[in-house]
């Protein structure tokens, strides 16, 4: 089954054609990074307008790359939430238009479910396809959740963030260092230049709860930077580069440690067969290395290109849905605050 996957929940226009849930035939991402960078975050009005400009060229591009015609598609799948209302509307309406005019199936996909199914894309070695239950760490700019997956389409949320998402903590941290958006890759780059250690950040814990919390770490970073300023004015460049890099390393360590330790303790408690790590933050090399090395369970992390938002993960998730229940969801609508269970 060839599925056109469309993802427009946030700032990237992602379109892909995926065959039978695993084989990505073409994957195009029209990034809006530059347009939002000067604002230090995503501006919803700019995002939705830009999706309108990008979506048709992105669809034409995947068709051209694969030599597949509209008539050869079996289904269209689209993210209908959670996300920015204006952005979701663009993808959902385009998907409906294509499915209606070509009379093919259409499926709505939860964005978080899409991130989980990115783990089935590409070169996932069947040897490490461990079976259910799986514990899924979804770590992105908008979400930080631990979801128990008991089978395809069967989810139970065990923990989520109480405040900022971990990607947001990377983004806000980068802004404090005077760096650009998205902040995750910027912090990672700066941390890689560290030459020594600075004082460790206290790891956040939410009392009597499995939930995450990251906003305290961001405030601790602000206080740390303030004390290192060599003048009255808050200007990150006032801190010597080496010291900045050491602090970035400590900040990244604290964020990654919080994710890995919580994930592994819940995985042990729930006796899972394996762990999936997905979402934009799963592109972080320290997180990838640490969970691979510390986990006694098999760990599946998608290739980096499938970690950040993309259409392929939506096409992959849809196959597992449509093969058991072929349908035309004409009545689907956007649900900006959609949950996974
Ligand atoms: O999944 P995603 O593309 O969009 C959302 O669903 O939110 O995730 C974007 C987030 C951003 O916060 C970005 O800073 C973070 O993923 N990110 C990273 C890295 N690459 C992207 N965080 C840490 N290290 C990275 N290498
Ligand atoms: Zn995402």
Tab-separated table of C-alpha atoms and ligand atoms in Angstrom:
chain	number	residue	atom	x	y	z
A	1	UNK	CA	0.000	0.000	0.000
A	2	UNK	CA	1.422	3.405	-1.020
A	3	UNK	CA	0.454	6.181	1.362
A	4	UNK	CA	0.996	9.913	0.947
A	5	UNK	CA	1.861	11.232	4.441
A	6	UNK	CA	1.298	14.914	5.204
A	7	UNK	CA	2.538	16.688	8.329
A	8	UNK	CA	1.832	20.391	8.933
A	9	UNK	CA	1.209	20.570	12.678
A	10	UNK	CA	3.906	23.085	13.495
A	11	UNK	CA	6.451	24.927	11.361
A	12	UNK	CA	7.758	22.312	8.923
A	13	UNK	CA	5.835	21.174	5.849
A	14	UNK	CA	6.565	17.441	5.663
A	15	UNK	CA	5.371	15.240	2.797
A	16	UNK	CA	6.402	11.654	2.017
A	17	UNK	CA	5.313	8.515	0.205
A	18	UNK	CA	5.641	5.398	2.347
A	19	UNK	CA	5.083	1.832	1.186
A	20	UNK	CA	3.654	-0.709	3.641
A	21	UNK	CA	4.540	1.265	6.756
A	22	UNK	CA	8.306	0.861	6.510
A	23	UNK	CA	9.691	1.742	3.161
A	24	UNK	CA	9.989	5.488	2.639
A	25	UNK	CA	10.108	6.124	-1.114
A	26	UNK	CA	10.533	9.910	-0.876
A	27	UNK	CA	10.591	12.358	1.998
A	28	UNK	CA	10.497	16.135	1.514
A	29	UNK	CA	10.632	18.699	4.287
A	30	UNK	CA	10.146	22.387	3.551
A	31	UNK	CA	11.705	23.976	6.597
A	32	UNK	CA	10.579	27.342	7.911
A	33	UNK	CA	13.471	27.590	10.366
A	34	UNK	CA	14.881	30.785	8.860
A	35	UNK	CA	11.536	32.565	8.895
A	36	UNK	CA	11.004	32.005	12.615
A	37	UNK	CA	14.650	32.273	13.725
A	38	UNK	CA	14.612	36.043	14.063
A	39	UNK	CA	11.630	35.841	16.445
A	40	UNK	CA	13.345	33.202	18.623
A	41	UNK	CA	10.341	30.868	18.315
A	42	UNK	CA	7.463	29.897	16.045
A	43	UNK	CA	4.982	32.579	14.959
A	44	UNK	CA	1.708	30.705	14.210
A	45	UNK	CA	0.438	33.136	11.553
A	46	UNK	CA	3.689	32.920	9.601
A	47	UNK	CA	3.695	29.118	9.937
A	48	UNK	CA	0.210	28.580	8.504
A	49	UNK	CA	0.735	31.025	5.641
A	50	UNK	CA	4.038	29.387	4.749
A	51	UNK	CA	2.449	25.893	4.734
A	52	UNK	CA	0.062	27.190	2.056
A	53	UNK	CA	3.002	28.206	-0.127
A	54	UNK	CA	5.014	25.026	0.489
A	55	UNK	CA	2.537	22.171	0.484
A	56	UNK	CA	1.773	21.832	-3.215
A	57	UNK	CA	5.448	22.025	-4.321
A	58	UNK	CA	6.313	19.468	-1.598
A	59	UNK	CA	3.614	17.038	-2.828
A	60	UNK	CA	4.676	17.532	-6.466
A	61	UNK	CA	8.263	16.890	-5.440
A	62	UNK	CA	7.603	13.485	-3.793
A	63	UNK	CA	5.500	12.408	-6.782
A	64	UNK	CA	8.228	13.476	-9.166
A	65	UNK	CA	11.022	11.815	-7.159
A	66	UNK	CA	9.186	8.485	-7.087
A	67	UNK	CA	7.576	8.633	-10.524
A	68	UNK	CA	4.281	7.818	-8.796
A	69	UNK	CA	1.080	9.471	-10.075
A	70	UNK	CA	-1.831	10.576	-7.890
A	71	UNK	CA	-3.877	7.659	-9.293
A	72	UNK	CA	-1.342	5.131	-8.008
A	73	UNK	CA	-1.674	6.241	-4.375
A	74	UNK	CA	-3.755	3.971	-2.115
A	75	UNK	CA	-4.344	6.466	0.679
A	76	UNK	CA	-3.586	9.891	2.117
A	77	UNK	CA	-2.691	10.290	5.791
A	78	UNK	CA	-2.519	13.587	7.621
A	79	UNK	CA	-1.764	14.894	11.115
A	80	UNK	CA	-4.975	16.293	12.637
A	81	UNK	CA	-3.519	17.182	16.067
A	82	UNK	CA	-2.019	18.129	18.415
A	83	UNK	CA	-0.559	21.285	16.933
A	84	UNK	CA	-1.233	24.827	15.770
A	85	UNK	CA	-4.802	25.187	14.469
A	86	UNK	CA	-3.946	27.229	11.368
A	87	UNK	CA	-1.106	24.906	10.419
A	88	UNK	CA	-3.146	21.722	10.924
A	89	UNK	CA	-5.967	23.134	8.772
A	90	UNK	CA	-3.702	23.441	5.745
A	91	UNK	CA	-2.619	19.794	5.832
A	92	UNK	CA	-6.063	18.397	6.647
A	93	UNK	CA	-7.810	20.322	3.877
A	94	UNK	CA	-5.223	19.414	1.254
A	95	UNK	CA	-5.439	15.764	2.290
A	96	UNK	CA	-9.237	15.806	2.025
A	97	UNK	CA	-9.057	17.456	-1.382
A	98	UNK	CA	-6.690	14.819	-2.764
A	99	UNK	CA	-8.572	11.873	-1.256
A	100	UNK	CA	-11.929	13.173	-2.477
A	101	UNK	CA	-10.824	13.936	-6.003
A	102	UNK	CA	-9.026	10.587	-6.396
A	103	UNK	CA	-11.524	8.587	-4.298
A	104	UNK	CA	-8.850	7.002	-2.113
A	105	UNK	CA	-8.719	6.292	1.607
A	106	UNK	CA	-7.899	9.064	4.058
A	107	UNK	CA	-6.685	8.621	7.643
A	108	UNK	CA	-6.138	11.108	10.436
A	109	UNK	CA	-3.025	10.547	12.522
A	110	UNK	CA	-2.134	11.851	15.965
A	111	UNK	CA	1.208	13.677	15.694
A	112	UNK	CA	2.615	11.839	18.739
A	113	UNK	CA	1.587	8.492	17.253
A	114	UNK	CA	3.409	9.583	14.098
A	115	UNK	CA	6.594	10.191	16.073
A	116	UNK	CA	6.312	6.684	17.582
A	117	UNK	CA	5.943	5.087	14.134
A	118	UNK	CA	9.090	6.806	12.889
A	119	UNK	CA	10.767	3.926	14.759
A	120	UNK	CA	9.456	1.489	12.142
A	121	UNK	CA	10.861	3.459	9.218
A	122	UNK	CA	14.000	2.682	7.324
A	123	UNK	CA	16.719	0.422	8.559
A	124	UNK	CA	15.176	-0.950	11.732
A	125	UNK	CA	16.858	-4.303	12.154
A	126	UNK	CA	14.162	-6.998	12.708
A	127	UNK	CA	16.537	-8.502	15.292
A	128	UNK	CA	15.893	-5.506	17.495
A	129	UNK	CA	12.147	-5.428	16.771
A	130	UNK	CA	11.432	-6.738	20.237
A	131	UNK	CA	7.641	-6.999	20.402
A	132	UNK	CA	5.201	-5.433	22.872
A	133	UNK	CA	4.934	-3.855	25.369
A	134	UNK	CA	7.235	-1.056	24.302
A	135	UNK	CA	7.969	2.075	26.276
A	136	UNK	CA	8.036	5.144	24.005
A	137	UNK	CA	9.843	8.302	25.026
A	138	UNK	CA	8.460	11.118	22.878
A	139	UNK	CA	10.794	14.080	23.310
A	140	UNK	CA	10.045	17.070	21.102
A	141	UNK	CA	9.608	20.822	21.123
A	142	UNK	CA	5.991	20.588	22.218
A	143	UNK	CA	5.859	17.296	24.136
A	144	UNK	CA	7.734	15.129	26.582
A	145	UNK	CA	5.799	11.956	27.288
A	146	UNK	CA	6.416	8.366	28.249
A	147	UNK	CA	3.811	6.221	26.554
A	148	UNK	CA	3.363	2.491	27.078
A	149	UNK	CA	2.492	0.846	23.782
A	150	UNK	CA	0.738	-2.468	24.368
A	151	UNK	CA	0.187	-3.144	20.671
A	152	UNK	CA	-0.377	-1.240	17.443
A	153	UNK	CA	-2.701	1.676	18.217
A	154	UNK	CA	-2.903	0.806	21.924
A	155	UNK	CA	-1.381	3.479	24.164
A	156	UNK	CA	-1.233	4.407	27.835
A	157	UNK	CA	0.460	7.652	28.894
A	158	UNK	CA	2.539	7.034	32.026
A	159	UNK	CA	4.307	10.361	32.439
A	160	UNK	CA	4.410	13.777	30.831
A	161	UNK	CA	6.001	17.119	31.509
A	162	UNK	CA	4.454	19.392	34.112
A	163	UNK	CA	5.767	22.535	32.461
A	164	UNK	CA	8.157	22.964	29.516
A	165	UNK	CA	8.817	20.217	26.990
A	166	UNK	CA	12.445	19.111	26.841
A	167	UNK	CA	12.896	20.548	23.322
A	168	UNK	CA	11.520	23.825	24.655
A	169	UNK	CA	14.129	23.683	27.447
A	170	UNK	CA	16.815	23.306	24.760
A	171	UNK	CA	15.284	26.183	22.759
A	172	UNK	CA	14.917	28.539	25.742
A	173	UNK	CA	18.384	27.590	27.009
A	174	UNK	CA	19.899	28.431	23.615
A	175	UNK	CA	18.195	31.817	23.704
A	176	UNK	CA	19.817	32.532	27.101
A	177	UNK	CA	23.199	31.730	25.537
A	178	UNK	CA	22.351	34.233	22.771
A	179	UNK	CA	22.065	31.487	20.153
A	180	UNK	CA	19.455	30.844	17.452
A	181	UNK	CA	16.356	28.686	16.994
A	182	UNK	CA	15.901	25.711	17.078
A	183	UNK	CA	18.091	25.569	20.144
A	184	UNK	CA	18.734	21.826	20.470
A	185	UNK	CA	21.357	21.568	17.730
A	186	UNK	CA	22.920	24.877	18.931
A	187	UNK	CA	23.320	23.663	22.539
A	188	UNK	CA	24.651	20.333	21.270
A	189	UNK	CA	27.254	22.118	19.123
A	190	UNK	CA	28.348	24.433	21.943
A	191	UNK	CA	28.515	21.558	24.456
A	192	UNK	CA	30.755	19.608	22.084
A	193	UNK	CA	33.367	22.360	22.481
A	194	UNK	CA	33.517	21.929	26.295
A	195	UNK	CA	36.994	21.470	27.665
A	196	UNK	CA	36.126	20.789	31.292
A	197	UNK	CA	33.365	20.518	33.851
A	198	UNK	CA	31.317	23.211	35.529
A	199	UNK	CA	29.147	22.620	38.604
A	200	UNK	CA	26.451	20.025	37.885
A	201	UNK	CA	22.845	21.215	37.686
A	202	UNK	CA	20.512	19.602	40.221
A	203	UNK	CA	18.329	17.042	38.410
A	204	UNK	CA	14.646	18.007	38.656
A	205	UNK	CA	12.192	15.643	40.344
A	206	UNK	CA	8.450	16.009	40.755
A	207	UNK	CA	7.499	14.746	44.228
A	208	UNK	CA	5.445	11.531	44.287
A	209	UNK	CA	5.080	11.526	40.536
A	210	UNK	CA	6.633	10.021	37.442
A	211	UNK	CA	6.223	13.295	35.553
A	212	UNK	CA	9.028	15.411	34.134
A	213	UNK	CA	9.732	19.057	34.882
A	214	UNK	CA	12.195	21.222	32.970
A	215	UNK	CA	11.350	24.866	33.698
A	216	UNK	CA	13.437	24.908	36.919
A	217	UNK	CA	16.535	23.882	34.974
A	218	UNK	CA	16.056	26.790	32.590
A	219	UNK	CA	15.864	29.209	35.544
A	220	UNK	CA	18.963	27.583	37.083
A	221	UNK	CA	20.764	28.153	33.778
A	222	UNK	CA	19.747	31.820	33.777
A	223	UNK	CA	21.055	32.272	37.368
A	224	UNK	CA	24.305	30.454	36.485
A	225	UNK	CA	24.900	32.687	33.476
A	226	UNK	CA	24.110	35.810	35.514
A	227	UNK	CA	26.734	34.915	38.120
A	228	UNK	CA	29.373	34.339	35.416
A	229	UNK	CA	28.782	37.692	33.699
A	230	UNK	CA	31.848	39.832	33.804
A	231	UNK	CA	29.868	43.061	33.607
A	232	UNK	CA	26.580	44.379	34.937
A	233	UNK	CA	24.832	43.915	31.590
A	234	UNK	CA	23.305	40.506	30.728
A	235	UNK	CA	25.157	39.729	27.547
A	236	UNK	CA	26.166	36.067	27.044
A	237	UNK	CA	29.220	37.147	25.037
A	238	UNK	CA	30.568	38.601	28.313
A	239	UNK	CA	31.290	35.041	29.411
A	240	UNK	CA	34.458	33.494	27.966
A	241	UNK	CA	33.681	30.947	25.225
A	242	UNK	CA	35.250	27.974	27.056
A	243	UNK	CA	33.201	28.613	30.161
A	244	UNK	CA	30.035	28.978	28.092
A	245	UNK	CA	30.737	25.642	26.424
A	246	UNK	CA	31.296	23.934	29.801
A	247	UNK	CA	27.986	25.298	31.109
A	248	UNK	CA	26.167	24.188	27.931
A	249	UNK	CA	27.560	20.696	28.478
A	250	UNK	CA	26.265	20.618	32.066
A	251	UNK	CA	22.859	21.863	30.911
A	252	UNK	CA	22.631	19.234	28.167
A	253	UNK	CA	23.809	16.532	30.628
A	254	UNK	CA	21.051	17.488	33.070
A	255	UNK	CA	18.311	17.420	30.409
A	256	UNK	CA	19.477	14.108	28.945
A	257	UNK	CA	20.008	12.520	32.376
A	258	UNK	CA	16.447	13.393	33.404
A	259	UNK	CA	15.069	11.753	30.263
A	260	UNK	CA	17.197	8.619	30.443
A	261	UNK	CA	16.888	7.916	34.168
A	262	UNK	CA	13.083	8.305	34.199
A	263	UNK	CA	12.696	6.211	31.056
A	264	UNK	CA	14.836	3.358	32.356
A	265	UNK	CA	13.220	3.249	35.781
A	266	UNK	CA	9.709	3.056	34.261
A	267	UNK	CA	10.898	0.484	31.704
A	268	UNK	CA	12.139	-1.753	34.534
A	269	UNK	CA	8.987	-1.286	36.571
A	270	UNK	CA	6.754	-2.153	33.593
A	271	UNK	CA	8.990	-5.001	32.385
A	272	UNK	CA	8.852	-3.819	28.779
A	273	UNK	CA	10.380	-5.672	25.859
A	274	UNK	CA	12.054	-2.588	24.428
A	275	UNK	CA	12.282	1.189	24.316
A	276	UNK	CA	11.559	3.626	21.477
A	277	UNK	CA	13.072	7.099	21.648
A	278	UNK	CA	11.539	9.555	19.159
A	279	UNK	CA	10.725	13.216	18.500
A	280	UNK	CA	13.085	16.036	17.547
A	281	UNK	CA	15.234	15.718	20.688
A	282	UNK	CA	15.971	12.074	19.761
A	283	UNK	CA	18.355	13.591	17.171
A	284	UNK	CA	20.620	14.567	20.092
A	285	UNK	CA	23.796	12.473	20.033
A	286	UNK	CA	24.303	12.422	23.797
A	287	UNK	CA	20.753	11.147	24.340
A	288	UNK	CA	21.204	8.478	21.666
A	289	UNK	CA	24.570	7.313	23.027
A	290	UNK	CA	23.527	7.362	26.673
A	291	UNK	CA	20.310	5.414	26.305
A	292	UNK	CA	21.960	2.845	24.014
A	293	UNK	CA	24.750	2.323	26.520
A	294	UNK	CA	22.746	2.447	29.778
A	295	UNK	CA	19.668	0.461	28.756
A	296	UNK	CA	19.419	-3.235	29.548
A	297	UNK	CA	16.477	-3.302	27.068
A	298	UNK	CA	16.693	-3.204	23.277
A	299	UNK	CA	16.488	0.431	22.166
A	300	UNK	CA	15.118	1.656	18.829
A	301	UNK	CA	15.859	5.221	17.760
A	302	UNK	CA	14.885	6.379	14.259
A	303	UNK	CA	17.488	7.761	11.888
A	304	UNK	CA	18.064	11.433	12.670
A	305	UNK	CA	16.161	12.602	9.567
A	306	UNK	CA	13.016	10.889	10.884
A	307	UNK	CA	13.310	12.330	14.430
A	308	UNK	CA	12.233	15.892	13.677
A	309	UNK	CA	8.791	16.446	12.133
A	310	UNK	CA	8.286	14.726	8.774
A	311	UNK	CA	5.565	13.247	6.576
A	312	UNK	CA	7.084	9.754	6.479
A	313	UNK	CA	6.182	9.019	10.103
A	314	UNK	CA	2.555	9.941	9.327
A	315	UNK	CA	2.503	7.619	6.304
A	316	UNK	CA	4.031	4.834	8.415
A	317	UNK	CA	1.512	5.183	11.255
A	318	UNK	CA	-1.394	5.202	8.794
A	319	UNK	CA	-0.464	1.831	7.305
A	320	UNK	CA	-0.853	0.085	10.660
A	321	UNK	CA	-4.275	1.720	10.998
A	322	UNK	CA	-5.611	1.251	7.470
A	323	UNK	CA	-4.544	-2.368	7.052
A	324	UNK	CA	-6.886	-3.379	9.879
A	325	UNK	CA	-9.610	-0.834	9.175
A	326	UNK	CA	-9.666	0.614	5.655
A	327	UNK	CA	-11.665	3.811	5.817
A	328	UNK	CA	-12.492	7.232	4.479
A	329	UNK	CA	-12.510	9.642	7.406
A	330	UNK	CA	-14.391	12.444	5.633
A	331	UNK	CA	-15.703	13.733	8.936
A	332	UNK	CA	-12.277	14.190	10.495
A	333	UNK	CA	-11.408	17.618	11.810
A	334	UNK	CA	-8.404	19.264	13.385
A	335	UNK	CA	-8.011	18.782	17.159
A	336	UNK	CA	-5.259	21.184	18.315
A	337	UNK	CA	-5.102	19.664	21.820
A	338	UNK	CA	-5.496	16.019	20.769
A	339	UNK	CA	-4.092	13.449	23.232
A	340	UNK	CA	-2.745	10.031	22.457
A	341	UNK	CA	-5.097	8.083	24.732
B	1	LIG	O1	9.585	16.826	16.824
B	1	LIG	P1	9.983	18.205	16.477
B	1	LIG	O2	10.591	18.445	15.117
B	1	LIG	O3	8.771	19.192	16.584
B	1	LIG	C1	7.797	19.079	17.586
B	1	LIG	O4	6.913	18.185	17.473
B	1	LIG	O5	7.905	19.856	18.550
B	1	LIG	O6	10.988	18.699	17.602
B	1	LIG	C2	11.618	19.955	17.562
B	1	LIG	C3	12.472	20.100	18.806
B	1	LIG	C4	13.040	21.499	19.001
B	1	LIG	O7	12.765	21.931	20.314
B	1	LIG	C5	14.532	21.315	18.759
B	1	LIG	O8	15.343	22.212	19.504
B	1	LIG	C6	14.739	19.877	19.204
B	1	LIG	O9	13.597	19.198	18.737
B	1	LIG	N1	15.955	19.295	18.621
B	1	LIG	C7	17.020	18.915	19.350
B	1	LIG	C8	18.001	18.482	18.423
B	1	LIG	N2	17.481	18.605	17.164
B	1	LIG	C9	16.230	19.102	17.305
B	1	LIG	N3	17.235	18.918	20.675
B	1	LIG	C10	18.433	18.480	21.114
B	1	LIG	N4	19.430	18.076	20.302
B	1	LIG	C11	19.256	18.063	18.950
B	1	LIG	N5	20.241	17.662	18.154
B	2	LIG	ZN1	6.896	16.651	16.409
